[in-house]
RNA sequence: GGGGACGUAGUUCAGUUGGUUAGAACGCCGGCCUGUCACGUCGGAGGUCGCGGGUUCGAGCCCCGUCGUCCCCGCCA
């Protein structure tokens, strides 16, 4: 910052154009631009300035011969000063055109300069060329947000949400707000708690999702609801998980699964169109069973070939020789177009399987030497082409395993191998959008630690009608009317047709190990509401941050969240969370006890 | 809770087997420069090697601890 720099008031000055919109057609016009000094090129008696605003940049010229006082004052400008420029748009002479700049055919010859504010030297360059540590970017987020890449992400997020709102509005959906200060329901993720001053000793919880409210909106006759809404979960963070994140929350009355699929496919088409991409609908559907068996995952990445069980091609004695369990699948993983591998390149693959309770055969060629006929049949059955990498994953003979355990490990290996050779096969193209619906999830999962059945989706999910009679007898076989929408291995959204009968809802609670009292205590209002005329209803919620992240081609949702938190849940800019004063705690009736000796 | 990577100038990084005064590029400051656009050019300033302890004649480098950022597992109905 410069001492004695005279700053100018904004006064009545009004911007006439954005920097980035100036074109040859504007030549001859007088303009008034406002923005940040991006870069300065001082040639002595000629001084060039790149002025930057939200729209882009344009070049400003100061000439000592034509306006000595103005030129003198412009000499004081530094990076990120906030200024206004009056001047005339002038066409550049042919050799001075800058084709790299959208505004490169013109420049503004300055006739007036208003310095609204100076600026300390920024902590890092506003330059796309150099990667800056995220720690610095988050601390100085207001500087980081000025970078064109962040500006583009912020804008993209706006365009996508605007398109989604238009879409739901055109389909007759009402955007309805639900409370942030609500009730803790200790199922699922940990809640963020907010102490109540008026009811000392009691706490609100921030919603993990507006699940019960949106169902109650259906009971309230709202028919079609959506909300772009913040949700809060006090769990550990990841590249695609923040403690507060945004859901596109949807619920409608009288739907079938297909109603939801069609609706959401349309919404995603609109959202991707807003992001500049066309996607094909309808999306393929895959049952959960099939997804687990063929991809070893409930969120398969369809950009890569599926796996196949090739066990049937082996003779029993061959399986025995290879120490493979005869009753478990032997999964062939094919990674296309990997090309020839040297011995050492092949050896690099072994560690990928380390620590997994599976037998991993990374060298199909070596297997072929011992079992030529079998491997030939396998190669033909999976349509292995020249240069494709084929590996096999099976279960070691003897050990007991859970259902889909081998497939899950094989699926993880499939992704690791694909990742390892991503540059060779080029299939993991971030712009290749491969959606699908995963359907027919199991209703319950056995919780080994709690020794009870747990809801695989959530306890308001309707079981398939055919399965009602075996809810109690064979809960492990009951299928839920739940569905996930998956894109390139990322779960984008999850939903279900809900339970709308209180008798069925009570049965489910009971099955989940909740006795009458407990159910009434936690969800009494909801069970009661179900008795006052609840329509069949269902819906879905999609992660907006993940959606925009994928559209932006980013690898972390922090890149599409203006003010995200670090992996330890800290906001480096405002430095939150912080301890609070004793007076604040006293007022809330809250006492803080910390583990001593730490 | 567990595993891994990283931490040196404002930024991005280099730093040999533990050895004299810790370097580079960009940025920053000053001079010169009329067509630059990542301007050029000449000069200059700038370091708690994350922090604490230890080993050693000597530590940016080795050891222990700790803090921070990132990635993954667990967790996320």
XYZ file of C-alpha atoms (C1' of nucleotides) in Angstrom:
675
model
C 0.000 0.000 0.000
C 1.269 3.433 -0.830
C 1.566 6.232 1.663
C -0.053 9.506 0.657
C -2.099 7.933 -2.084
C -5.205 10.031 -2.551
C -8.245 7.758 -2.803
C -11.289 8.827 -4.790
C -14.917 8.480 -3.768
C -17.304 6.499 -5.920
C -19.621 9.510 -5.856
C -22.131 9.343 -8.658
C -19.930 7.382 -11.033
C -21.726 4.580 -12.816
C -20.202 1.707 -14.705
C -21.083 1.695 -18.391
C -19.680 -1.723 -19.367
C -18.019 -4.795 -17.950
C -14.359 -5.203 -18.919
C -14.822 -8.535 -20.633
C -17.608 -7.473 -22.956
C -15.722 -4.912 -25.035
C -15.386 -5.835 -28.701
C -14.436 -4.166 -31.937
C -18.046 -2.986 -32.257
C -17.532 -0.742 -29.220
C -14.722 1.197 -30.935
C -15.263 4.913 -30.649
C -17.469 4.656 -27.552
C -16.661 6.369 -24.293
C -16.820 3.883 -21.447
C -16.499 3.825 -17.683
C -15.118 0.558 -16.306
C -14.623 -0.532 -12.739
C -12.503 -3.347 -11.505
C -9.226 -4.639 -10.116
C -5.729 -3.987 -11.461
C -4.765 -7.431 -12.682
C -1.370 -6.665 -14.136
C 0.685 -3.618 -15.027
C 3.200 -3.299 -17.833
C 5.201 -0.105 -17.467
C 7.131 0.786 -20.622
C 8.193 4.206 -19.407
C 6.075 6.767 -21.135
C 3.563 4.081 -22.080
C 1.770 2.175 -19.342
C -0.525 -0.767 -19.961
C -2.959 -2.077 -17.411
C -5.073 -5.220 -17.461
C -8.306 -4.280 -15.721
C -10.258 -7.268 -14.395
C -13.825 -7.699 -13.233
C -16.260 -10.601 -13.022
C -16.640 -10.702 -16.781
C -13.002 -10.845 -17.781
C -10.227 -8.435 -18.624
C -9.372 -5.641 -20.961
C -6.287 -3.574 -21.599
C -6.080 0.083 -20.563
C -3.431 2.426 -22.028
C -1.909 5.483 -20.383
C 0.251 7.708 -22.580
C 2.613 10.279 -21.046
C 2.629 12.464 -24.174
C -1.147 12.688 -24.394
C -2.022 12.971 -20.682
C 1.052 13.528 -18.487
C -0.766 14.045 -15.162
C -2.942 10.967 -15.668
C 0.061 8.877 -16.646
C 1.892 10.052 -13.549
C -0.989 9.036 -11.271
C -1.391 5.658 -12.963
C 2.228 4.956 -12.077
C 1.129 4.526 -8.462
C -1.236 1.656 -9.316
C -0.385 -1.816 -8.081
C -1.914 -5.274 -8.255
C -5.476 -5.532 -6.934
C -6.041 -1.813 -6.527
C -9.711 -1.110 -7.159
C -10.173 1.555 -9.772
C -12.515 3.160 -12.250
C -11.359 4.003 -15.761
C -12.922 6.503 -18.087
C -11.790 6.334 -21.652
C -12.430 5.633 -25.267
C -12.553 2.171 -26.785
C -10.022 2.069 -29.593
C -9.407 -0.632 -32.151
C -5.905 -2.014 -31.875
C -3.613 -1.922 -34.880
C -3.147 -5.327 -36.486
C 0.245 -6.197 -34.974
C -0.872 -5.270 -31.466
C -4.010 -7.406 -31.378
C -3.900 -10.044 -28.622
C -5.739 -13.136 -29.882
C -5.439 -14.799 -26.455
C -7.808 -12.236 -24.940
C -11.534 -12.056 -25.716
C -11.216 -8.269 -25.679
C -7.862 -8.404 -27.486
C -9.001 -6.526 -30.591
C -9.569 -3.324 -28.636
C -8.130 -1.358 -25.750
C -9.318 1.581 -23.702
C -7.326 4.796 -23.952
C -7.700 6.260 -20.489
C -8.876 9.819 -20.027
C -9.847 9.496 -16.377
C -8.653 7.427 -13.421
C -10.500 6.951 -10.128
C -8.603 5.061 -7.442
C -11.266 3.732 -5.083
C -8.965 1.628 -2.975
C -5.429 0.426 -2.702
C -4.476 -3.135 -1.775
C -1.734 -4.946 0.052
C 0.375 -7.168 -2.157
C -1.752 -10.301 -2.546
C -0.480 -13.400 -0.691
C -0.323 -15.306 -3.961
C -0.490 -14.521 -7.648
C -3.902 -14.429 -9.263
C -2.434 -16.597 -11.925
C -3.765 -19.881 -13.217
C -0.279 -21.043 -14.107
C 0.821 -21.671 -10.552
C -0.887 -24.051 -8.150
C -1.173 -22.562 -4.699
C -1.476 -24.571 -1.491
C -5.096 -24.850 -0.429
C -4.253 -23.619 3.043
C -3.295 -20.201 1.674
C -6.235 -20.153 -0.715
C -8.717 -20.851 2.087
C -7.230 -18.304 4.465
C -7.358 -15.616 1.782
C -10.488 -16.923 0.121
C -11.577 -13.409 -0.922
C -8.451 -13.229 -3.083
C -8.791 -16.820 -4.282
C -12.391 -16.218 -5.350
C -11.187 -13.531 -7.776
C -9.258 -16.115 -9.791
C -10.998 -16.842 -13.086
C -11.271 -20.576 -12.289
C -13.132 -19.894 -9.048
C -15.257 -17.233 -10.716
C -16.221 -19.829 -13.311
C -17.129 -22.380 -10.639
C -19.224 -19.895 -8.678
C -21.022 -18.927 -11.865
C -21.502 -22.533 -12.943
C -23.069 -23.344 -9.601
C -25.467 -20.448 -10.048
C -26.378 -21.502 -13.586
C -27.021 -25.079 -12.475
C -29.180 -24.144 -9.491
C -31.082 -21.608 -11.566
C -31.801 -24.265 -14.208
C -32.934 -26.703 -11.533
C -35.303 -24.148 -10.037
C -36.736 -23.346 -13.462
C -37.163 -27.054 -14.169
C -39.044 -27.864 -10.985
C -41.152 -24.723 -11.299
C -42.156 -25.740 -14.823
C -43.160 -29.178 -13.503
C -45.436 -27.740 -10.839
C -43.136 -28.186 -7.854
C -43.230 -25.723 -4.969
C -39.998 -24.666 -3.313
C -40.733 -24.855 0.392
C -38.386 -24.148 3.285
C -38.020 -26.443 6.270
C -36.477 -25.698 9.674
C -32.770 -25.705 10.430
C -33.436 -25.750 14.151
C -35.050 -29.097 14.574
C -35.044 -32.291 16.565
C -32.191 -34.698 17.091
C -32.847 -38.174 15.747
C -29.905 -40.231 16.930
C -30.107 -42.655 14.023
C -27.685 -42.161 11.148
C -24.978 -39.538 11.138
C -23.974 -37.548 14.201
C -26.031 -34.405 14.676
C -24.782 -30.869 15.094
C -26.441 -29.649 18.255
C -27.579 -26.123 19.101
C -28.279 -25.370 22.745
C -31.574 -23.672 23.505
C -31.486 -20.575 25.713
C -35.221 -20.553 26.294
C -35.338 -24.257 27.144
C -32.125 -24.538 29.081
C -30.647 -28.014 28.976
C -32.380 -28.870 25.721
C -30.868 -28.849 22.269
C -31.967 -28.379 18.718
C -30.245 -30.407 16.035
C -29.332 -29.125 12.591
C -30.980 -31.340 9.957
C -29.017 -34.160 8.332
C -31.674 -33.804 5.668
C -35.270 -32.542 5.707
C -36.511 -36.120 5.394
C -39.422 -36.072 7.831
C -40.469 -32.530 6.959
C -40.766 -33.288 3.278
C -42.858 -36.343 4.014
C -45.060 -34.229 6.270
C -45.386 -31.704 3.449
C -46.896 -34.517 1.399
C -49.280 -35.232 4.293
C -49.944 -31.504 4.263
C -51.248 -31.730 0.721
C -48.390 -29.854 -0.955
C -48.239 -32.624 -3.592
C -44.921 -31.656 -5.174
C -42.078 -30.196 -3.140
C -38.472 -29.342 -3.796
C -35.819 -27.420 -1.955
C -32.183 -26.591 -2.535
C -31.195 -26.926 1.046
C -28.207 -27.041 3.366
C -27.738 -30.242 5.331
C -25.433 -30.895 8.269
C -23.634 -34.061 9.305
C -20.998 -34.209 12.016
C -18.845 -36.879 10.407
C -15.272 -36.978 9.136
C -14.558 -35.062 5.956
C -13.399 -36.200 2.549
C -12.736 -34.665 -0.840
C -16.462 -35.084 -1.552
C -17.801 -34.584 1.978
C -18.198 -31.372 3.970
C -19.951 -30.985 7.324
C -22.459 -28.705 5.632
C -23.457 -29.479 2.096
C -26.329 -28.780 -0.229
C -29.015 -31.178 -1.329
C -31.535 -30.920 -4.089
C -34.398 -32.334 -2.075
C -37.516 -33.596 -3.862
C -40.742 -35.278 -2.795
C -43.993 -35.945 -4.611
C -47.323 -37.558 -3.933
C -48.655 -40.631 -5.745
C -45.422 -41.576 -7.547
C -44.121 -44.838 -8.882
C -40.365 -45.380 -9.113
C -40.587 -44.584 -12.810
C -42.161 -41.213 -12.038
C -39.116 -40.282 -10.006
C -36.666 -41.634 -12.584
C -38.257 -39.664 -15.399
C -38.453 -36.514 -13.304
C -34.822 -36.660 -12.174
C -33.494 -37.611 -15.597
C -35.163 -34.463 -16.898
C -33.728 -32.409 -14.074
C -30.216 -33.714 -14.661
C -30.552 -33.081 -18.383
C -31.521 -29.484 -17.591
C -28.695 -29.115 -15.083
C -26.094 -30.525 -17.463
C -27.407 -28.373 -20.286
C -26.839 -25.372 -18.022
C -23.300 -26.650 -17.583
C -22.856 -26.947 -21.334
C -23.237 -30.716 -21.673
C -25.840 -32.870 -23.315
C -26.706 -36.147 -21.659
C -28.729 -39.095 -22.918
C -31.904 -40.213 -21.156
C -33.332 -42.505 -19.957
C -30.488 -43.841 -17.840
C -29.819 -47.575 -17.706
C -31.075 -49.387 -14.605
C -29.225 -52.025 -12.698
C -30.441 -54.005 -9.730
C -28.305 -53.794 -6.613
C -27.611 -57.532 -6.896
C -26.344 -57.166 -10.413
C -24.297 -54.080 -9.571
C -22.594 -55.920 -6.725
C -21.986 -59.059 -8.774
C -20.685 -57.381 -11.921
C -19.029 -54.235 -10.551
C -18.413 -55.104 -6.901
C -19.971 -51.788 -5.976
C -23.377 -50.206 -5.452
C -22.144 -47.185 -7.409
C -20.526 -48.671 -10.495
C -18.419 -46.667 -12.898
C -19.827 -47.632 -16.294
C -16.962 -46.062 -18.192
C -15.103 -49.314 -17.587
C -16.119 -52.839 -18.622
C -18.034 -54.945 -16.123
C -16.417 -57.950 -14.505
C -17.542 -61.488 -15.284
C -17.627 -64.631 -13.215
C -15.482 -67.081 -15.178
C -15.445 -69.832 -12.573
C -17.469 -72.140 -14.801
C -14.611 -72.265 -17.305
C -12.319 -73.910 -14.759
C -12.338 -77.609 -14.099
C -12.726 -78.491 -10.402
C -9.156 -79.787 -10.213
C -7.879 -76.553 -11.743
C -9.598 -74.542 -9.039
C -8.058 -76.820 -6.482
C -4.630 -76.438 -8.039
C -5.007 -72.658 -7.914
C -6.228 -72.882 -4.295
C -9.484 -71.183 -5.235
C -12.740 -71.727 -3.379
C -14.978 -73.735 -5.662
C -18.198 -72.194 -4.344
C -17.153 -68.561 -4.863
C -17.061 -66.553 -8.095
C -13.808 -66.093 -9.968
C -14.028 -62.626 -11.412
C -12.246 -61.559 -14.557
C -11.316 -57.888 -14.653
C -10.636 -56.535 -18.092
C -8.933 -53.179 -18.494
C -8.920 -52.257 -22.184
C -5.973 -50.962 -24.211
C -3.285 -51.248 -21.590
C -0.754 -52.639 -24.053
C 2.305 -54.729 -23.376
C 3.623 -54.753 -19.838
C 7.182 -55.394 -18.776
C 7.901 -57.736 -15.914
C 8.479 -54.819 -13.535
C 5.306 -53.038 -14.661
C 3.434 -56.249 -13.954
C 5.035 -56.515 -10.518
C 3.725 -53.040 -9.652
C 0.204 -54.449 -9.778
C 0.619 -56.894 -6.931
C 0.618 -54.264 -4.153
C -2.824 -53.096 -5.296
C -4.245 -56.351 -3.929
C -2.217 -56.354 -0.746
C -4.182 -56.743 2.447
C -7.232 -58.087 0.641
C -8.428 -61.585 1.529
C -8.536 -62.648 -2.120
C -6.314 -64.476 -4.558
C -5.196 -62.066 -7.275
C -3.780 -63.324 -10.565
C -2.297 -60.301 -12.253
C -0.508 -62.290 -14.951
C -3.052 -63.869 -17.276
C -0.271 -64.837 -19.645
C 1.372 -67.010 -17.028
C -1.946 -68.699 -16.248
C -2.298 -69.376 -19.967
C 0.908 -71.418 -19.918
C -0.514 -73.800 -17.316
C -4.160 -73.768 -18.416
C -4.193 -72.919 -22.131
C -7.661 -74.234 -22.924
C -9.334 -72.644 -19.926
C -7.741 -69.240 -20.417
C -8.644 -69.290 -24.077
C -12.312 -69.894 -23.228
C -12.141 -67.104 -20.635
C -10.508 -64.692 -23.066
C -13.220 -65.386 -25.618
C -16.058 -65.077 -23.096
C -14.988 -61.627 -21.939
C -14.058 -60.501 -25.464
C -10.524 -59.669 -24.463
C -8.825 -57.771 -27.266
C -5.177 -57.324 -28.131
C -3.535 -55.167 -25.492
C -6.303 -55.583 -22.921
C -5.152 -56.343 -19.417
C -6.947 -59.347 -17.917
C -6.618 -60.224 -14.254
C -8.518 -62.719 -12.138
C -9.742 -62.378 -8.589
C -11.043 -65.312 -6.580
C -11.533 -66.449 -3.035
C -8.892 -68.545 -1.320
C -10.177 -72.036 -0.612
C -11.359 -72.653 2.902
C -12.189 -69.278 4.393
C -15.760 -68.227 5.186
C -16.956 -65.078 3.516
C -19.864 -62.714 3.432
C -21.998 -62.385 0.366
C -20.406 -60.180 -2.314
C -17.158 -59.982 -0.358
C -15.035 -61.289 -3.221
C -16.855 -59.052 -5.685
C -16.337 -56.001 -3.468
C -12.583 -56.557 -3.357
C -12.494 -57.328 -7.058
C -14.465 -54.144 -7.717
C -11.978 -52.085 -5.732
C -9.150 -53.726 -7.691
C -10.927 -53.005 -10.948
C -10.981 -49.313 -10.089
C -7.402 -49.308 -8.834
C -6.166 -51.000 -12.009
C -8.163 -48.638 -14.193
C -6.766 -45.683 -12.257
C -3.222 -47.096 -12.598
C -3.502 -47.283 -16.390
C -5.817 -44.294 -16.850
C -3.441 -42.579 -19.256
C -3.099 -45.646 -21.445
C -6.763 -46.474 -22.022
C -8.187 -42.966 -21.651
C -11.553 -44.333 -20.523
C -11.772 -42.300 -17.327
C -12.716 -39.190 -19.247
C -14.320 -36.694 -16.856
C -16.543 -35.421 -19.693
C -17.913 -38.885 -20.464
C -21.050 -38.859 -18.311
C -22.335 -42.389 -17.680
C -25.401 -42.314 -15.496
C -27.401 -45.209 -14.162
C -30.106 -46.044 -11.655
C -29.267 -48.689 -9.085
C -32.520 -50.270 -7.905
C -33.890 -53.023 -5.672
C -31.631 -52.419 -2.713
C -31.913 -54.755 0.242
C -34.205 -53.311 2.875
C -32.007 -54.252 5.847
C -28.389 -54.864 6.638
C -27.222 -56.949 9.541
C -25.303 -54.788 12.003
C -22.685 -57.136 13.423
C -21.645 -54.851 16.302
C -25.195 -54.040 17.450
C -26.451 -57.552 16.625
C -29.582 -56.251 14.947
C -31.022 -55.374 11.560
C -30.443 -51.795 10.387
C -32.166 -49.871 7.625
C -30.013 -49.949 4.518
C -31.461 -46.671 3.236
C -33.530 -45.168 6.052
C -36.397 -46.463 8.165
C -39.089 -44.628 6.159
C -38.326 -46.570 2.991
C -41.114 -48.813 1.798
C -40.380 -52.496 1.352
C -41.543 -54.073 -1.887
C -45.182 -55.044 -1.505
C -44.495 -58.721 -2.351
C -42.059 -58.844 0.557
C -44.395 -57.620 3.293
C -45.249 -61.148 4.405
C -41.625 -62.111 5.004
C -40.558 -58.902 6.733
C -40.212 -60.639 10.075
C -39.336 -64.129 8.829
C -36.645 -63.323 6.269
C -35.678 -59.680 6.638
C -32.390 -60.278 4.816
C -34.255 -61.101 1.617
C -36.623 -58.126 1.665
C -36.077 -55.630 -1.108
C -36.627 -51.922 -0.618
C -38.313 -49.548 -3.016
C -35.111 -47.518 -2.919
C -32.939 -46.217 -5.733
C -29.670 -44.392 -6.256
C -28.677 -42.298 -9.215
C -25.002 -42.872 -9.948
C -22.613 -41.028 -12.241
C -19.136 -42.336 -13.082
C -18.727 -44.117 -9.766
C -20.127 -41.286 -7.667
C -23.429 -41.565 -5.836
C -25.231 -38.424 -6.939
C -28.539 -39.042 -5.270
C -30.559 -41.470 -3.267
C -34.263 -41.868 -2.675
C -37.175 -44.156 -2.173
C -40.888 -44.677 -2.243
C -41.846 -44.097 1.389
C -44.029 -45.915 3.842
C -47.395 -44.135 4.022
C -49.221 -46.514 6.411
C -48.682 -46.209 10.129
C -49.091 -49.966 10.697
C -46.285 -50.759 8.290
C -44.106 -47.977 9.699
C -44.566 -49.404 13.196
C -43.626 -52.862 11.971
C -40.426 -51.515 10.457
C -39.486 -49.680 13.628
C -40.101 -52.857 15.597
C -37.934 -54.829 13.180
C -35.144 -52.313 13.670
C -35.186 -53.127 17.351
C -37.182 -50.086 18.450
C -39.854 -50.923 20.974
C -43.168 -49.087 21.075
C -41.999 -46.589 23.689
C -38.790 -45.758 21.909
C -40.538 -45.355 18.572
C -43.157 -43.088 20.117
C -40.501 -41.047 21.876
C -38.412 -40.494 18.771
C -40.963 -40.428 15.994
C -44.288 -40.135 17.824
C -45.307 -37.007 15.935
C -44.552 -38.764 12.696
C -46.424 -41.966 13.494
C -49.369 -39.832 14.531
C -49.186 -37.785 11.346
C -49.308 -40.994 9.313
C -52.755 -41.647 10.807
C -54.360 -38.434 9.548
C -54.550 -39.151 5.853
C -51.138 -39.712 4.310
C -50.945 -40.095 0.553
C -48.552 -42.561 -1.045
C -45.416 -40.550 -1.643
C -41.756 -40.779 -2.464
C -38.788 -38.749 -3.526
C -35.077 -38.353 -3.721
C -32.238 -36.095 -2.674
C -29.204 -35.268 -4.812
C -25.883 -33.770 -3.786
C -25.619 -30.408 -5.487
C -21.958 -29.961 -4.551
C -20.981 -33.262 -6.158
C -23.061 -32.503 -9.213
C -21.403 -29.131 -9.754
C -17.998 -30.581 -8.936
C -18.330 -33.123 -11.720
C -19.621 -30.508 -14.150
C -16.708 -28.259 -13.276
C -14.254 -31.114 -13.792
C -12.962 -30.695 -10.234
C -11.841 -33.430 -7.847
C -13.064 -31.849 -4.630
C -16.354 -30.223 -3.685
C -14.301 -27.535 -1.922
C -13.642 -26.107 -5.387
C -17.344 -25.424 -5.875
C -18.102 -24.252 -2.337
C -17.119 -20.618 -1.780
C -16.285 -21.045 1.897
C -15.446 -24.674 2.659
C -13.838 -26.239 5.697
C -10.593 -28.177 6.008
C -10.391 -31.900 6.732
C -10.532 -31.078 10.445
C -13.683 -29.056 10.004
C -11.999 -25.681 10.380
C -12.829 -22.520 8.456
C -9.355 -21.028 7.983
C -10.674 -17.620 6.973
C -12.959 -16.808 9.890
C -11.120 -19.260 12.163
C -14.131 -21.285 13.284
C -14.939 -23.074 15.479
C -13.776 -21.152 18.556
C -14.340 -21.398 22.279
C -17.053 -19.046 23.535
C -17.206 -16.833 26.602
C -18.170 -18.123 30.001
C -21.086 -15.686 29.934
C -22.455 -17.213 26.742
C -22.175 -20.687 28.177
C -23.806 -19.640 31.439
C -26.739 -18.151 29.581
C -27.214 -21.447 27.750
C -26.717 -23.577 30.807
C -23.866 -25.377 29.093
C -20.674 -26.516 30.741
C -17.548 -27.469 28.842
C -15.431 -30.326 30.108
C -12.275 -31.191 28.206
C -10.166 -34.290 28.559
C -7.389 -33.249 30.891
C -3.733 -33.897 30.211
C -4.003 -33.272 26.477
C -9.814 -43.934 15.882
C -6.083 -45.911 12.006
C -2.741 -45.525 7.549
C -0.079 -42.478 3.958
C 2.040 -37.839 1.653
C 3.664 -33.031 2.571
C 5.582 -28.604 5.651
C 12.474 -24.301 3.563
C 11.599 -16.420 1.271
C 4.993 -13.502 -0.020
C 4.190 -17.953 -3.770
C 6.026 -22.543 -6.240
C 10.145 -25.352 -5.346
C 15.716 -27.087 -5.046
C 18.983 -28.052 -1.063
C 24.479 -33.716 -2.286
C 27.160 -38.309 2.876
C 25.258 -34.080 8.755
C 30.048 -29.370 7.428
C 31.832 -22.460 5.963
C 27.514 -17.055 4.571
C 20.472 -21.805 2.955
C 19.616 -21.122 -3.218
C 16.334 -20.597 -7.937
C 12.026 -18.856 -10.412
C 7.878 -15.820 -9.912
C 6.215 -11.884 -6.854
C 7.824 -7.308 -4.105
C 10.914 -2.383 -3.965
C 13.990 1.189 -6.953
C 16.252 2.896 -11.876
C 15.818 2.778 -17.385
C 12.498 1.854 -21.457
C 6.567 4.440 -26.855
C 3.244 -1.129 -28.398
C 3.482 -4.285 -24.155
C 0.075 -8.238 -22.992
C 3.439 -13.971 -18.035
C 6.814 -6.867 -21.329
C 12.102 -6.300 -21.281
C 16.441 -4.728 -18.728
C 19.813 -3.210 -14.530
C 20.025 -3.162 -9.289
C 17.995 -4.297 -4.319
C 15.349 -6.102 -0.123
C 13.291 -10.428 1.735
C 14.365 -16.824 5.876
C 11.758 -18.523 13.592
C 14.062 -24.204 7.365
C 6.042 -25.372 11.055
C 6.918 -25.768 16.568
C 9.410 -28.288 20.940
C 13.032 -31.586 22.557
C 17.177 -34.967 21.619
C 21.800 -37.083 19.225
C 26.374 -34.589 17.501
C 32.264 -30.645 17.723
C 28.410 -29.234 14.123
C 21.293 -30.455 12.226
C 17.131 -27.678 6.880
C 19.127 -32.926 6.582
C 19.296 -38.067 11.754
C 15.849 -39.507 16.199
C 11.404 -38.528 19.427
C 7.183 -35.635 20.228
C 3.754 -32.072 18.586
C 0.899 -28.790 15.271
C -1.051 -27.865 10.408
C -2.713 -29.081 5.169
C -4.079 -32.946 1.744
C -5.531 -38.233 0.389
C -7.513 -42.937 2.014
C -9.847 -46.668 5.641
C -13.304 -46.606 9.653
C -17.600 -43.319 10.024
C -21.345 -40.771 6.600
C -29.656 -44.272 8.506
